[in-house]
XYZ file of C-alpha atoms in Angstrom:
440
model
C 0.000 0.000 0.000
C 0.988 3.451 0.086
C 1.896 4.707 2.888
C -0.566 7.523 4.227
C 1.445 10.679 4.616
C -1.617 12.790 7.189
C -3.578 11.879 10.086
C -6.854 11.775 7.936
C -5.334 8.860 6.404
C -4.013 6.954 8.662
C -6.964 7.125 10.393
C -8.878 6.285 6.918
C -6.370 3.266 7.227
C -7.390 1.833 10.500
C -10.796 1.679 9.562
C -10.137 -0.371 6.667
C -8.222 -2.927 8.889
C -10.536 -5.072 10.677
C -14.402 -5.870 9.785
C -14.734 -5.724 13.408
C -15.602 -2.265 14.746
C -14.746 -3.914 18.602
C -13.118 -6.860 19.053
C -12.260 -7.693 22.325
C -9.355 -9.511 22.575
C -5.802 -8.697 23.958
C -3.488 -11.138 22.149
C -3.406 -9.507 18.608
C -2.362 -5.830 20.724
C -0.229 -7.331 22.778
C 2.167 -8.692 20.302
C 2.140 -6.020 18.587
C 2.888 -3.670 21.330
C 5.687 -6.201 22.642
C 7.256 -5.589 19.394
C 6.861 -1.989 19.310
C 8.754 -2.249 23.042
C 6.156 -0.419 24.343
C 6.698 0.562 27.957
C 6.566 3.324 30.676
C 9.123 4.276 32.832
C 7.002 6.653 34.839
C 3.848 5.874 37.015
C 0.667 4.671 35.233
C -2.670 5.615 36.547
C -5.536 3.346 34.569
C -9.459 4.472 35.085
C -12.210 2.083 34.123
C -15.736 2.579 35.207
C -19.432 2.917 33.570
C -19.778 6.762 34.470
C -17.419 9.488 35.707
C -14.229 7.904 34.014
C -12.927 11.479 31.708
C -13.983 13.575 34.671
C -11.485 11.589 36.661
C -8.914 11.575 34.384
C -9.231 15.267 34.003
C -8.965 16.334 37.802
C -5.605 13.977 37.761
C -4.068 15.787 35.001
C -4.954 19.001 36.427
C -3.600 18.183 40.077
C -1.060 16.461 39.047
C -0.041 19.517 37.091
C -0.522 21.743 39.606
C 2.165 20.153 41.178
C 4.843 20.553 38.401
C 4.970 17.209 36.907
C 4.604 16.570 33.516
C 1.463 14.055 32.908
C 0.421 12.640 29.431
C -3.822 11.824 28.766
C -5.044 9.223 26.631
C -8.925 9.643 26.424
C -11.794 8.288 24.245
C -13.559 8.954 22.198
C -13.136 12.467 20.811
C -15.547 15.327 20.461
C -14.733 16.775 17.209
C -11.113 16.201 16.621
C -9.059 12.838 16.918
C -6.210 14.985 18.626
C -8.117 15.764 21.636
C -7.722 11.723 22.448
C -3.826 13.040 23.887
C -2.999 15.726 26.107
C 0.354 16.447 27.304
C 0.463 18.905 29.955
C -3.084 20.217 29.384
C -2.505 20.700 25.704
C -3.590 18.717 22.994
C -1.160 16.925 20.657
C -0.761 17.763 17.462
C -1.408 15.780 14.479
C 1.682 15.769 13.307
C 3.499 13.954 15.866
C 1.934 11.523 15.593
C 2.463 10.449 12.430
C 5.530 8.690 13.006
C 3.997 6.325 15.504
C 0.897 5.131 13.057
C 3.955 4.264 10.690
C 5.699 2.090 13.697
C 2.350 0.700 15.031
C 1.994 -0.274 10.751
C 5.682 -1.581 10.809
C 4.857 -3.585 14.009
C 1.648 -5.011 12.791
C 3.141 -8.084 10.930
C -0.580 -8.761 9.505
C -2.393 -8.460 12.827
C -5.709 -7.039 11.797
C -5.788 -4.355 14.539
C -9.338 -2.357 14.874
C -9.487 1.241 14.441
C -9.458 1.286 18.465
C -6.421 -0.884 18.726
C -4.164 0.584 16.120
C -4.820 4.515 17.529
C -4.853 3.710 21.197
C -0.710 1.907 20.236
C 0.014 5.095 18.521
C -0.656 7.424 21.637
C 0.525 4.769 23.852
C 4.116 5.044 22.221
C 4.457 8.702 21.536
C 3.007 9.434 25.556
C 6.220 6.529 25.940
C 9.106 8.683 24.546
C 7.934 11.670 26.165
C 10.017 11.663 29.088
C 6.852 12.040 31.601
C 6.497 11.769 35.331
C 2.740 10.741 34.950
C 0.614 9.148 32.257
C -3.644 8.825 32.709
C -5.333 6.250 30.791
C -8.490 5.903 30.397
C -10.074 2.483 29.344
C -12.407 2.758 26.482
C -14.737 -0.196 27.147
C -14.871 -2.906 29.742
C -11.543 -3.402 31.155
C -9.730 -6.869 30.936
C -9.748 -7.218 27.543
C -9.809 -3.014 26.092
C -6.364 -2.096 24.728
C -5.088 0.251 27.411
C -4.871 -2.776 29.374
C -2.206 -3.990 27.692
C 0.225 -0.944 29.641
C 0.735 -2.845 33.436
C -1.076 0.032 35.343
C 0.738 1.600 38.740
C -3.107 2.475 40.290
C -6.345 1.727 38.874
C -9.923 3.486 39.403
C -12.498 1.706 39.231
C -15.699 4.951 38.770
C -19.016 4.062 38.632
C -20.307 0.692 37.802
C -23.442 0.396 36.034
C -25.357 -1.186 32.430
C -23.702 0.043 29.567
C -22.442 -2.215 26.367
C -24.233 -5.063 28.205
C -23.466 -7.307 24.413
C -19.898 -7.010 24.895
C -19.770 -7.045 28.928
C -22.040 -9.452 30.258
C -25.971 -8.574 31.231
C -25.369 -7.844 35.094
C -23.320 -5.153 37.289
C -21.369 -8.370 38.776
C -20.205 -9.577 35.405
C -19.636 -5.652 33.843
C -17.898 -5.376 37.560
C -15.500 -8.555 36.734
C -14.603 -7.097 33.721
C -13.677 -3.723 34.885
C -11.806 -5.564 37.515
C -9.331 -6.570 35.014
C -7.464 -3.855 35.544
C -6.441 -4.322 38.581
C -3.105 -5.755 39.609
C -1.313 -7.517 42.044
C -0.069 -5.446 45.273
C -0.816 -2.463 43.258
C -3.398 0.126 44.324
C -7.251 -0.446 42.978
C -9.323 2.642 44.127
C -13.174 1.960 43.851
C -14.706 5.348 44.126
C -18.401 3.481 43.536
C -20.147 3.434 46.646
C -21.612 -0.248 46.198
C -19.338 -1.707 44.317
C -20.354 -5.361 42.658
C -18.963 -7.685 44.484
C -16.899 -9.492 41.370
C -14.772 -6.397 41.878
C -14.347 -6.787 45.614
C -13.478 -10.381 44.792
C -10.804 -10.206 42.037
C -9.206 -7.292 44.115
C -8.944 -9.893 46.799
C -7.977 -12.855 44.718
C -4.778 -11.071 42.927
C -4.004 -9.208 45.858
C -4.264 -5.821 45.112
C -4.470 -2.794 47.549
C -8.001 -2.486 47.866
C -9.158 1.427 48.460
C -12.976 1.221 49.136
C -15.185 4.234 49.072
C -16.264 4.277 52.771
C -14.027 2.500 53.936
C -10.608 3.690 53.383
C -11.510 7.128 51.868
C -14.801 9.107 52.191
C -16.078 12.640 52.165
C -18.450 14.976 53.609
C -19.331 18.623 52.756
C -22.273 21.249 52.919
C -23.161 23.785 50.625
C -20.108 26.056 50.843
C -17.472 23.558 50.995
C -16.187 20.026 51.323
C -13.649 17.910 52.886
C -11.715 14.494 51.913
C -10.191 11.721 54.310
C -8.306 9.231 53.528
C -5.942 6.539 55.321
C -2.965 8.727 56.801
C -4.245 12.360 55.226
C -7.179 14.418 54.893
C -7.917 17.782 53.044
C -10.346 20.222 54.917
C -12.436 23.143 53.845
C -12.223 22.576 49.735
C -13.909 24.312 47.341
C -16.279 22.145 45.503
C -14.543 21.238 41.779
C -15.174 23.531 38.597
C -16.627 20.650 37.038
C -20.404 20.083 37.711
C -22.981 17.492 38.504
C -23.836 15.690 41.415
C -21.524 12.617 41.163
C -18.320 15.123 40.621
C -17.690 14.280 44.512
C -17.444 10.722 44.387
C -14.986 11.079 41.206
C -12.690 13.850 43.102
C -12.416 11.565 45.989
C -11.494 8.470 43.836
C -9.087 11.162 42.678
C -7.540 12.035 46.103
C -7.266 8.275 47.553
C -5.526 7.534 43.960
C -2.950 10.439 44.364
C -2.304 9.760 48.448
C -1.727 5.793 47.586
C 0.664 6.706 44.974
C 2.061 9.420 46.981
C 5.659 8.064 47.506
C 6.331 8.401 43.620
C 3.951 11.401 42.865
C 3.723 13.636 45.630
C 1.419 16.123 45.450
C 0.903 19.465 47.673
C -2.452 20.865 49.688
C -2.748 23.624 47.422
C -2.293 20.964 44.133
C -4.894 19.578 45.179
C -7.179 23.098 45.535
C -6.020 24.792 42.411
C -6.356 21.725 40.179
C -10.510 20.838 41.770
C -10.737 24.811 41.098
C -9.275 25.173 37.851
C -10.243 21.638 35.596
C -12.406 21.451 32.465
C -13.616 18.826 30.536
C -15.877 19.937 27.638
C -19.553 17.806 27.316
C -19.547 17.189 31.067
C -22.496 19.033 31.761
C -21.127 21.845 30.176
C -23.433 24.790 30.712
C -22.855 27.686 28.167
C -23.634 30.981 29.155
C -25.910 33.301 26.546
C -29.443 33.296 25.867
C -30.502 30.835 25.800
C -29.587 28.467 28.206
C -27.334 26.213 26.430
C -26.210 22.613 28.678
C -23.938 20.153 26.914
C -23.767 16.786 28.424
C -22.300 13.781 26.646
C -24.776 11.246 29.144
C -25.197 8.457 27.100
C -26.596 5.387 29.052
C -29.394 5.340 31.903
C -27.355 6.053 34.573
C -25.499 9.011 33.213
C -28.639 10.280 32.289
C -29.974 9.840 35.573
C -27.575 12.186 37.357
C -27.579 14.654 34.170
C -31.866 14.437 34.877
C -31.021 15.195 38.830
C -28.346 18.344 37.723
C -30.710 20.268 35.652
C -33.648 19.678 38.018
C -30.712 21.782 40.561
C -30.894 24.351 38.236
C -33.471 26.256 38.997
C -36.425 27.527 37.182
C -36.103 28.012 33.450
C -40.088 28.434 31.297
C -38.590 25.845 28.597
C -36.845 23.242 28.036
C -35.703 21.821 24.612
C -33.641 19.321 23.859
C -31.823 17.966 21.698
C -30.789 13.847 21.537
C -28.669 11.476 19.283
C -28.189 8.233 20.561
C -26.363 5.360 19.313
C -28.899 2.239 18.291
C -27.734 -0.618 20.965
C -28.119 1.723 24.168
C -31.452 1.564 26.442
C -33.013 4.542 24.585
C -35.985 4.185 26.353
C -34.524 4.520 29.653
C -32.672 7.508 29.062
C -36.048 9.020 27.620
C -38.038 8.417 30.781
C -35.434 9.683 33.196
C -36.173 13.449 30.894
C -39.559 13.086 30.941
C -40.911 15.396 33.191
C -38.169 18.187 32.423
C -38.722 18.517 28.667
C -40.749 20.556 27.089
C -39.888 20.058 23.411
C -37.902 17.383 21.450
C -35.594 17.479 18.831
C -34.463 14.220 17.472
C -31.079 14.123 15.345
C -29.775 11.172 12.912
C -26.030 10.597 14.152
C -23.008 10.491 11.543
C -22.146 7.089 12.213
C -23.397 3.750 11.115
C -24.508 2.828 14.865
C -26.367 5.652 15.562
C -30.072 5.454 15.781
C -32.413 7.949 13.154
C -34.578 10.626 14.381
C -37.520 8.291 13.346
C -36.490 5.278 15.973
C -35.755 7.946 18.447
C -39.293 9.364 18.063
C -40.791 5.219 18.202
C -38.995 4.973 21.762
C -40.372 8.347 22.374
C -43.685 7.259 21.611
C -43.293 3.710 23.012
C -41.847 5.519 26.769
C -45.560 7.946 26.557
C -47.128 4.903 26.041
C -45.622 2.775 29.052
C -45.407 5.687 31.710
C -46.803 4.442 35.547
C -50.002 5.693 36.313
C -47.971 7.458 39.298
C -45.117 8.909 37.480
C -44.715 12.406 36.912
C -46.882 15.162 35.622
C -45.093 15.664 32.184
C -45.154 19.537 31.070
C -48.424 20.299 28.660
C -47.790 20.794 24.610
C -44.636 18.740 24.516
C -43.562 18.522 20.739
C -41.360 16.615 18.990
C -39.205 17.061 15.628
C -36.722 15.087 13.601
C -33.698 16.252 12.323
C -31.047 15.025 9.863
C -28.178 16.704 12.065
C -27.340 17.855 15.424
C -26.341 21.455 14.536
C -29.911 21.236 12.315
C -31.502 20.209 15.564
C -29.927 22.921 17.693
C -30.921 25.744 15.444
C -34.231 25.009 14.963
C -34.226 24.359 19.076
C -33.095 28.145 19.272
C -35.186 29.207 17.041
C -38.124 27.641 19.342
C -36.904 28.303 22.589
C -37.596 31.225 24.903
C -34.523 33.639 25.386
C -34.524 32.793 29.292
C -34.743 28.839 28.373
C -32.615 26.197 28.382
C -31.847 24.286 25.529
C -29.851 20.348 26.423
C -27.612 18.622 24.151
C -27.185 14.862 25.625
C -27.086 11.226 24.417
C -23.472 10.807 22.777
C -20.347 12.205 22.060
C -21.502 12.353 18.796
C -24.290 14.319 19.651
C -22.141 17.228 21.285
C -19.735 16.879 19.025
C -22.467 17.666 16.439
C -22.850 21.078 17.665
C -19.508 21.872 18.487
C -17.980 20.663 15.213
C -18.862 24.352 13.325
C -18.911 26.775 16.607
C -21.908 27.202 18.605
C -24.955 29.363 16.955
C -26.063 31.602 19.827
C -29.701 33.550 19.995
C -27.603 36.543 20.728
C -25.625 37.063 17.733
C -25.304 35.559 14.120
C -21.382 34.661 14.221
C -20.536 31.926 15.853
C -18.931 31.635 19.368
């Protein structure tokens, strides 16, 4: 073939490689990553979970960086561009460095069919690897044991929230989805479980390796009221925070999976008192309910299983009074779209349905049947829903969003939710505001 000379087409490439979008194995990575010599000589930090796992990742990097030392981010997926999948020191790679490692990950294949997953995560892996960093944040992509981060022996895992999400791949329970999150975890190394009921199958395999178990209230908990909040862990504690800049009502329970994480690994990374405030105070992470100033409204939350939904349902009901909501949703075919509909019910006052760019994503017209199918299934003792709720279809997000502000009252809320693609959507061309014509 010949070879691709941008990051377009290597990334064309990868998607040509397998007719597997996942395929979740870890033999076909690891050889080629043994081959590639793919190590760390620095201290790994590896976050699996259902929920919460980029907001993790994020107050690491920002902590962590607070406190001088240089820390490398692997995320996924991406937003708009395939760049923001790598940060190093808060700032997003560029494209072309890493061109040279798609051309070793290609050298190193050897005919192993790698998926698009597998091939991009080696590339980051081994540019992050000849960085010369003193920290590198991984986050797993799906499941756990068998997701191609895991192939990089992890210093500390997180284990975030634990809940249904890519049940086909994972198993059809929280014990089984638990057991493979678990595989993560290694022996005598730390495992911080920042859920609060963890399934047991991760309790288990924690004890059965013998990792260093951190439990949420057990070797690290927190309590707060609404001005501040404090952390404890084993041997330290940090009183009188400020709550972090990133918000939602599970942004707690991530910061203090955070904060056992960076006091277990403390005798490699240390990290100071005021680290730990200025990093809470100062991280972002775009599509986390993101709320965007201007009228209207405008809240951009990637939520895009029951659960996350859930606690994005619970943050706008915080946010006070607003006369309308719209929103707008793109979700991808094989989640519980029903679910995630109900949990909105009773805050929505208009729909806006949006086709995704991407062969799993559900149309407009199947959102609408689950729509329809969640009106028709509602509990006698559910909810008043709001009166006149409409409903529209839409061939694109950013389609969906304008006609959303062209509808909505200029003290309303518009919502963005249901998957990164969705988000992405708007944010791919600028966000149109009610306020002005450019874009901001």
């Amino acid at each position: 073939m010949t070879t691709p000379s941008s990051l377009p087409e290597w990334l064309a490439h990868c998607e040509r490689l397998h007719p597997a979008t996942i395929d979740l194995t870890l033999e076909r990575v690891q050889r080629v990553g043994e081959r590639l010599g793919l190590r760390f000589s620095c201290p790994v930090f590896t976050v699996a979970g259902t929920n919460g796992k980029g907001s993790t990742c994020a107050m690491l990097e920002a902590i962590l960086m607070q406190s001088g030392w240089r820390v490398g981010v692997y995320t996924s997926p991406h937003l708009v561009h395939f760049e923001e999948r790598c940060r190093i020191d808060g700032a997003i790679v560029e494209a072309a460095a890493l061109l040279p490692h798609f051309e070793a990950v290609e050298g190193a294949r050897q005919g192993e069919t790698l998926t698009y997953f597998e091939f991009t995560t080696l590339a980051i892996l081994r540019h992050m690897s000849q960085l010369g960093l003193d920290a590198v944040v991984l986050e797993v992509g799906l499941g756990g044991r068998l997701d191609a981060v895991n192939v990089i022996d992890t210093d500390c895992a997180i284990l975030t929230s634990i809940d249904l999400d890519h049940m086909d791949y994972l198993g059809p329970d929280r014990e089984s989805i638990g057991a493979e999150k678990a595989g993560i975890l290694r022996t005598g190394r730390p495992a911080i479980v920042s859920d609060p009921v963890p399934p047991q199958s991760v309790i288990d395999r924690a004890r059965e390796i013998g990792a260093d178990l951190w439990r949420f209230g057990q070797d690290f908990n927190y309590s707060g009221d609404k001005q501040q909040w404090a952390w404890a862990g084993r041997t330290r504690r940090h009183n009188g925070l400020a709550y972090p800049a990133l918000r939602g009502a599970n942004q707690l329970l991530n910061a203090s999976g955070v904060l056992a994480a960076l006091e277990a690994m403390r005798p490699r990374l240390p990290v100071t008192a005021q680290a730990v405030r200025n990093g809470l105070a100062m991280v972002e992470l775009p599509g986390r309910f993101q709320i965007v100033p201007g009228e209207p409204t405008l809240v951009l939350d990637v939520a895009h299983n029951p659960h996350a939904v859930a606690t994005l349902a619970e943050n706008l009901d915080q946010m006070g009074f607003y006369p309308g909501t719209h929103v707008v949703f793109g979700a991808m075919r094989d989640k519980d779209i029903e679910a995630m509909i109900v949990w909105m019910l009773p805050l929505v006052d208009a729909w806006h349905f949006t086709d995704l760019p991407t062969p799993r994503g559900a149309t407009a017209l199947e959102l609408e049947a689950f729509y329809e199918q969640a009106l028709r299934r509602r509990s006698a003792g559910a909810a008043p829903l709001p009166p006149g709720v409409q409903a529209s279809r839409h061939d694109s997000p950013q389609a969906a969003l304008l006609k959303a502000l062209e509808q909505t009252d200029p003290t309303g809320r518009i919502v963005v939710f249901g998957s990164f693609y969705t988000v992405g959507g708007v944010l791919e061309h600028g966000l149109a505001r009610r306020a002005a014509k450019h874009l901001v």
